[in-house]
PDB file of C-alpha atoms in Angstrom:
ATOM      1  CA  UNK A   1       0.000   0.000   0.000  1.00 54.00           C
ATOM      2  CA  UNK A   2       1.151   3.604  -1.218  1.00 86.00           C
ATOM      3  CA  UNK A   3       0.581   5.203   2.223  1.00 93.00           C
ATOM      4  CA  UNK A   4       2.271   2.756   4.049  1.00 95.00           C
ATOM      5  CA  UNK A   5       5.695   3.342   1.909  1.00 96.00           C
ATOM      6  CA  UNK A   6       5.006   7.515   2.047  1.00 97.00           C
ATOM      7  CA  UNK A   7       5.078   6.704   5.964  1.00 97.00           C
ATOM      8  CA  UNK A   8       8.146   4.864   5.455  1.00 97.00           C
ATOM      9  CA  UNK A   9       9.772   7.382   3.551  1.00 97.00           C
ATOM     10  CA  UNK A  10       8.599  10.544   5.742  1.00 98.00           C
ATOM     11  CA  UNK A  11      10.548   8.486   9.123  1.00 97.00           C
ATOM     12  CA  UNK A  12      14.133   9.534   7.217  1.00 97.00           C
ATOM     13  CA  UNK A  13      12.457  13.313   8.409  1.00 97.00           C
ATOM     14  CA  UNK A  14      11.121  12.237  11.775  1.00 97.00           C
ATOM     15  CA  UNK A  15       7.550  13.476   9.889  1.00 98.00           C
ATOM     16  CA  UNK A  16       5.652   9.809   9.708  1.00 97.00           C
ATOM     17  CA  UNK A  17       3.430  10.132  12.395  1.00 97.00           C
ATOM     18  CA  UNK A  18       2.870  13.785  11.227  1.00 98.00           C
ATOM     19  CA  UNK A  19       0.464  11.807   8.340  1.00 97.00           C
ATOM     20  CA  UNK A  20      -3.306  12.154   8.694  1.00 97.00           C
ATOM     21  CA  UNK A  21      -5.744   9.249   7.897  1.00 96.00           C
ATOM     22  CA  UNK A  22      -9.139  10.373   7.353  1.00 96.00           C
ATOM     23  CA  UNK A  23     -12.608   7.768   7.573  1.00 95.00           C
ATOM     24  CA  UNK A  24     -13.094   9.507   4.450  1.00 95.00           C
ATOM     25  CA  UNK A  25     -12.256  10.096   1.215  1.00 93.00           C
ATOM     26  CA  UNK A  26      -9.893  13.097   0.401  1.00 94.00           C
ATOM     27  CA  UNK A  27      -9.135  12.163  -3.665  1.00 93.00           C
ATOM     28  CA  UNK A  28     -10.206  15.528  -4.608  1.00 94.00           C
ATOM     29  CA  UNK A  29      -9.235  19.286  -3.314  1.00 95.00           C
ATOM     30  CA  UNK A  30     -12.957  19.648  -1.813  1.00 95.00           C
ATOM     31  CA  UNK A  31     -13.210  16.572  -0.101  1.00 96.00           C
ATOM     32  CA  UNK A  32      -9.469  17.032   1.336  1.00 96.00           C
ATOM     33  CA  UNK A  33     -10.114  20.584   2.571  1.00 96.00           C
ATOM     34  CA  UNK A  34     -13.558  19.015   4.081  1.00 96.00           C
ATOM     35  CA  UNK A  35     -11.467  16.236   5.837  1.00 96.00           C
ATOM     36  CA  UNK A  36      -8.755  18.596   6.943  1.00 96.00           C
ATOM     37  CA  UNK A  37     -11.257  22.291   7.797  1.00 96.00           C
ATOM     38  CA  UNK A  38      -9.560  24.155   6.007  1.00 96.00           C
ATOM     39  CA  UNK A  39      -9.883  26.048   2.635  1.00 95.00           C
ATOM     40  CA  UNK A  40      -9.062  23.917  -0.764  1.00 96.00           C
ATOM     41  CA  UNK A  41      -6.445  26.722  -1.898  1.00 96.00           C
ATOM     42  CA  UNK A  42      -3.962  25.393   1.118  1.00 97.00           C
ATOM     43  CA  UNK A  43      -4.354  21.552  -0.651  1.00 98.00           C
ATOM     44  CA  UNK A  44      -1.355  21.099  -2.314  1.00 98.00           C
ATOM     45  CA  UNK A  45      -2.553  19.061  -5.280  1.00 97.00           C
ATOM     46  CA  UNK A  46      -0.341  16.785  -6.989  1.00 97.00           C
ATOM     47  CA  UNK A  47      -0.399  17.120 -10.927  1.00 97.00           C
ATOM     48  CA  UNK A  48       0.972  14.194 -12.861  1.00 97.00           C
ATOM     49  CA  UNK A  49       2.068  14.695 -16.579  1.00 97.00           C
ATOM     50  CA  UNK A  50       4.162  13.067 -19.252  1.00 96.00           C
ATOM     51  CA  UNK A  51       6.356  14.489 -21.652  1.00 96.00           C
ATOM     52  CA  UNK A  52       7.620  12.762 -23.517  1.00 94.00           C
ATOM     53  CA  UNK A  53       9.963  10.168 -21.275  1.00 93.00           C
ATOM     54  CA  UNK A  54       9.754  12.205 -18.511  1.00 96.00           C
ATOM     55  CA  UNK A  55       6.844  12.015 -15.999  1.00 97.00           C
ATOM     56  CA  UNK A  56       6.451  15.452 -14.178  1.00 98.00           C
ATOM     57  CA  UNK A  57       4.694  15.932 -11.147  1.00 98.00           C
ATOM     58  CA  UNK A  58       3.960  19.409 -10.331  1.00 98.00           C
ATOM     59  CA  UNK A  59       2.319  20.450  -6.743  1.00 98.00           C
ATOM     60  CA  UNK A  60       0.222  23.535  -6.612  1.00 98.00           C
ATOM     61  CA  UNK A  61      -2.446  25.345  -4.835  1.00 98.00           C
ATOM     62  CA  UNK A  62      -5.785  23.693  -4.976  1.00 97.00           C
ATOM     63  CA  UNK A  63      -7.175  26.402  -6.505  1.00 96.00           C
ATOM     64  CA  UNK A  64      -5.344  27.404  -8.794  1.00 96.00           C
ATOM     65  CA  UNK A  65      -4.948  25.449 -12.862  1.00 95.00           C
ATOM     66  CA  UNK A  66      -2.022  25.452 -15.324  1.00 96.00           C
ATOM     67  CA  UNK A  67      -1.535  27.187 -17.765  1.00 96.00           C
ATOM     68  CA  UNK A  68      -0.754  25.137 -20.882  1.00 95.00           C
ATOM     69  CA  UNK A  69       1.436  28.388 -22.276  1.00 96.00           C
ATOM     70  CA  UNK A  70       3.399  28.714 -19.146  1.00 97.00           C
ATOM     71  CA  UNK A  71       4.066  25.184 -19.151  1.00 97.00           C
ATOM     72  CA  UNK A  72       5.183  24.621 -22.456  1.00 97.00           C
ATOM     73  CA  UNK A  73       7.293  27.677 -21.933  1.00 97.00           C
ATOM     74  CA  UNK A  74       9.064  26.276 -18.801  1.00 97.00           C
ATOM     75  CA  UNK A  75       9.302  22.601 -19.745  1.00 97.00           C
ATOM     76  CA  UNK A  76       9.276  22.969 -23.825  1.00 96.00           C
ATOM     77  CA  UNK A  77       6.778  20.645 -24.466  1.00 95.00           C
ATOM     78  CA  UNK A  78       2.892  21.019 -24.552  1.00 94.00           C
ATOM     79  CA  UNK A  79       1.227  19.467 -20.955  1.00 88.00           C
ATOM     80  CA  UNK A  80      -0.369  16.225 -21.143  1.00 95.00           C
ATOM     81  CA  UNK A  81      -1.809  14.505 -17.772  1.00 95.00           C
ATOM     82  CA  UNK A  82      -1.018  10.696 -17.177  1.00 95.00           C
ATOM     83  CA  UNK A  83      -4.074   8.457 -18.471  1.00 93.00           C
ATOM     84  CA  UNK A  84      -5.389   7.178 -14.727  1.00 92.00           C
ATOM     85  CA  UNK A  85      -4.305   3.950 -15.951  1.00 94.00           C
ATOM     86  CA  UNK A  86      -0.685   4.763 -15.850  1.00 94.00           C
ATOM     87  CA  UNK A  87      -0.725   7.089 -13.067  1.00 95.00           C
ATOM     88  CA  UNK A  88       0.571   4.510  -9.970  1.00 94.00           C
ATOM     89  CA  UNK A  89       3.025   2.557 -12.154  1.00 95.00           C
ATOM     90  CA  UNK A  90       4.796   6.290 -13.566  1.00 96.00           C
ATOM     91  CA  UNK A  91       4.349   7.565  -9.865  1.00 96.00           C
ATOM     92  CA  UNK A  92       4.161   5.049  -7.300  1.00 95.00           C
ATOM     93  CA  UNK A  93       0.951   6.588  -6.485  1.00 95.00           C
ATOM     94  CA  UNK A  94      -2.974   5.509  -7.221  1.00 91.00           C
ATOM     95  CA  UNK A  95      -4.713   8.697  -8.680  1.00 88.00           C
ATOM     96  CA  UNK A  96      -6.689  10.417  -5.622  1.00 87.00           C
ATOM     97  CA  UNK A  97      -3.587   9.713  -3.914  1.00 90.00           C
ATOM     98  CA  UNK A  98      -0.538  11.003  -5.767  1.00 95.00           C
ATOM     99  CA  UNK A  99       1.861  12.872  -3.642  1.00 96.00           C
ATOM    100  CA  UNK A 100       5.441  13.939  -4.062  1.00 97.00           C
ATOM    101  CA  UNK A 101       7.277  11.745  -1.542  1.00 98.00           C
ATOM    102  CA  UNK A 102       8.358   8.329  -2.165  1.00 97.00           C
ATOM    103  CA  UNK A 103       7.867   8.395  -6.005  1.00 97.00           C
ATOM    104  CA  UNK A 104       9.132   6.549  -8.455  1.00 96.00           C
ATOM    105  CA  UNK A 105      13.141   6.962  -9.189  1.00 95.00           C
ATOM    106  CA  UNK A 106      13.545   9.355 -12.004  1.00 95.00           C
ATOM    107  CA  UNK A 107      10.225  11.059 -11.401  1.00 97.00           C
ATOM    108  CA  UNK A 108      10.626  14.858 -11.515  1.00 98.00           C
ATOM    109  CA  UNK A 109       9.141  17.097  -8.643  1.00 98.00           C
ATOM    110  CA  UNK A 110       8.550  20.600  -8.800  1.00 98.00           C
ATOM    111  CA  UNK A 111       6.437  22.855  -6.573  1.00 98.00           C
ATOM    112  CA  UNK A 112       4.494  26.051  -7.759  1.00 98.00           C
ATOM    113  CA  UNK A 113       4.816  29.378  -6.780  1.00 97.00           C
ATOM    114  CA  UNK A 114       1.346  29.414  -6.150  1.00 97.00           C
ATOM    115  CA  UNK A 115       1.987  27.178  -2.572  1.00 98.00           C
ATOM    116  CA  UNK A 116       4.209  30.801  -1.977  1.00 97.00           C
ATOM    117  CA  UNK A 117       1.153  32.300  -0.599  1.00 95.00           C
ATOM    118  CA  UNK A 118       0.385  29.990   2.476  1.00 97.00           C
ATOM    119  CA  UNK A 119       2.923  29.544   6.094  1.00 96.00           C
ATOM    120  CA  UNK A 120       1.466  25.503   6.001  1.00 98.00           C
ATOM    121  CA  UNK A 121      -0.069  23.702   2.709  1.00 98.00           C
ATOM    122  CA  UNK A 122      -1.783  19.936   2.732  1.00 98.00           C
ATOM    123  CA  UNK A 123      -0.578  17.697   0.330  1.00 97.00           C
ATOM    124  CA  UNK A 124      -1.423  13.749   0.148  1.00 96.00           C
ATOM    125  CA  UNK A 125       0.538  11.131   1.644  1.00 96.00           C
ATOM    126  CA  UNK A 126      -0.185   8.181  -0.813  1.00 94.00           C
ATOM    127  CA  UNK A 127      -3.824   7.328  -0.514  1.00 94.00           C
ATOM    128  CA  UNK A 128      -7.255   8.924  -1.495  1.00 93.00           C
ATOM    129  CA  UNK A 129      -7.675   9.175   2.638  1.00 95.00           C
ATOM    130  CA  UNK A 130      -4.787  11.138   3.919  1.00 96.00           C
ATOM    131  CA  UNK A 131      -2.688  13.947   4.145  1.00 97.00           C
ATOM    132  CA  UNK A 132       0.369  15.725   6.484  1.00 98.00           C
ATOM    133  CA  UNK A 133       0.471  19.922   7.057  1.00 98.00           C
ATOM    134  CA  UNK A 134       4.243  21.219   5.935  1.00 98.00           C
ATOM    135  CA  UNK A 135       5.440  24.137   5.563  1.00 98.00           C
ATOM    136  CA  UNK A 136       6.697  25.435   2.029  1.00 98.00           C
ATOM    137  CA  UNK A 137      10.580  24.136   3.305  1.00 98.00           C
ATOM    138  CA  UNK A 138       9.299  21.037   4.329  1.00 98.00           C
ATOM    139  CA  UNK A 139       7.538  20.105   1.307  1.00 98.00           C
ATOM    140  CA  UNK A 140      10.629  21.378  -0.541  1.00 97.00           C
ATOM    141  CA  UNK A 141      13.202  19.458   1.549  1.00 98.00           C
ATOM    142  CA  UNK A 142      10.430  15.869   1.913  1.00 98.00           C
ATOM    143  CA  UNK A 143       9.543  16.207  -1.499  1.00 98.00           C
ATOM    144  CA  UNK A 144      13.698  16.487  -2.856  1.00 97.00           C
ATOM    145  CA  UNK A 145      12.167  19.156  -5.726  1.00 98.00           C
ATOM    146  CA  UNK A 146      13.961  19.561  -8.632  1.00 98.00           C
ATOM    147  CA  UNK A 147      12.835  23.372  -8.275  1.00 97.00           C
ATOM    148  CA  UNK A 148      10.242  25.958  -8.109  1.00 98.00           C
ATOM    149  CA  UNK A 149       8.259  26.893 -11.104  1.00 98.00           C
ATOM    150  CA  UNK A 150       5.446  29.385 -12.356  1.00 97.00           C
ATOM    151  CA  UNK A 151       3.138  26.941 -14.980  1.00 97.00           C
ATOM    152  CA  UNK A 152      -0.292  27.739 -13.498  1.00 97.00           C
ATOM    153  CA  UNK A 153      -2.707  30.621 -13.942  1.00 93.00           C
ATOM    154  CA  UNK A 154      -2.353  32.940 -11.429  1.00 81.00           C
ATOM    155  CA  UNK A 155      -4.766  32.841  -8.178  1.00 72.00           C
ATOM    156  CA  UNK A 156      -7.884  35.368  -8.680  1.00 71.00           C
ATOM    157  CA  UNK A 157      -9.764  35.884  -5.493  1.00 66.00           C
ATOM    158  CA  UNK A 158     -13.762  35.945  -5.745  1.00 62.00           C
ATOM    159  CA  UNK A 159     -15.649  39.108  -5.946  1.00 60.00           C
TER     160      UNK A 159
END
């Protein structure tokens, strides 16, 4: 099981029994920020793509969506999400549950800028039922980013 090797994986950081299990699903950005109280934009989502033999996974804000131009600008290709079917063998990680720790070797991590706007951000911890709080140099440091990048539209509050 995924979250059992995130766990794993989060001990080298003294953060495994930092790692929330819910009774309930939290696959999606609303049903995580339901499980966890808080508001979806502090989910840190977990996008997977594939270009072409690299597999990208890019964590942003839960509210926020990228932006094909600004992706194809910073990685020079155009953005195309993993088919669910491919999603845990490319990862490590079922969809609903696709984090950035303990992913498959040669997967590429990289964290948006939109996370810059929060002290503590959710993201999952291998499972469509759980999640740990970091703060933006924790994620950097668990996750072992390649970087930080600007690929999604930027946040608009509501009126």
């Amino acid at each position: 099981m995924s979250i059992a090797k995130v766990k794993e994986y989060l001990a080298a950081y003294g953060a495994a029994e930092r790692v929330r299990e819910f009774d309930v699903s939290s696959a999606t950005v609303e049903l995580a920020a339901k499980a966890l109280g808080c508001e979806e934009a502090r989910i840190a989502k977990t996008l997977s793509f594939m270009l072409g033999e690299r597999v990208l996974l890019i964590v942003a804000a839960g509210d926020v969506k990228v932006d094909n131009r600004k992706y194809k600008d910073f990685f020079g290709g155009k953005a195309k999400m993993l088919a669910r079917e491919d999603t845990e063998r490319l990862t490590g990680h079922a969809a609903g549950g696709v984090c950035p720790f303990a992913v498959v070797e040669g997967a590429e991590v990289w964290l948006d800028e939109s996370l810059k706007r929060f002290g503590t951000i959710f993201p999952a911890c291998g499972s469509a039922s759980s999640a740990i709080e970091l703060t933006l140099q924790e994620l950097e440091t668990f996750s072992r980013a390649k970087g930080w990048t600007d690929v999604c539209k930027p946040y608009e509050p509501a009126e």
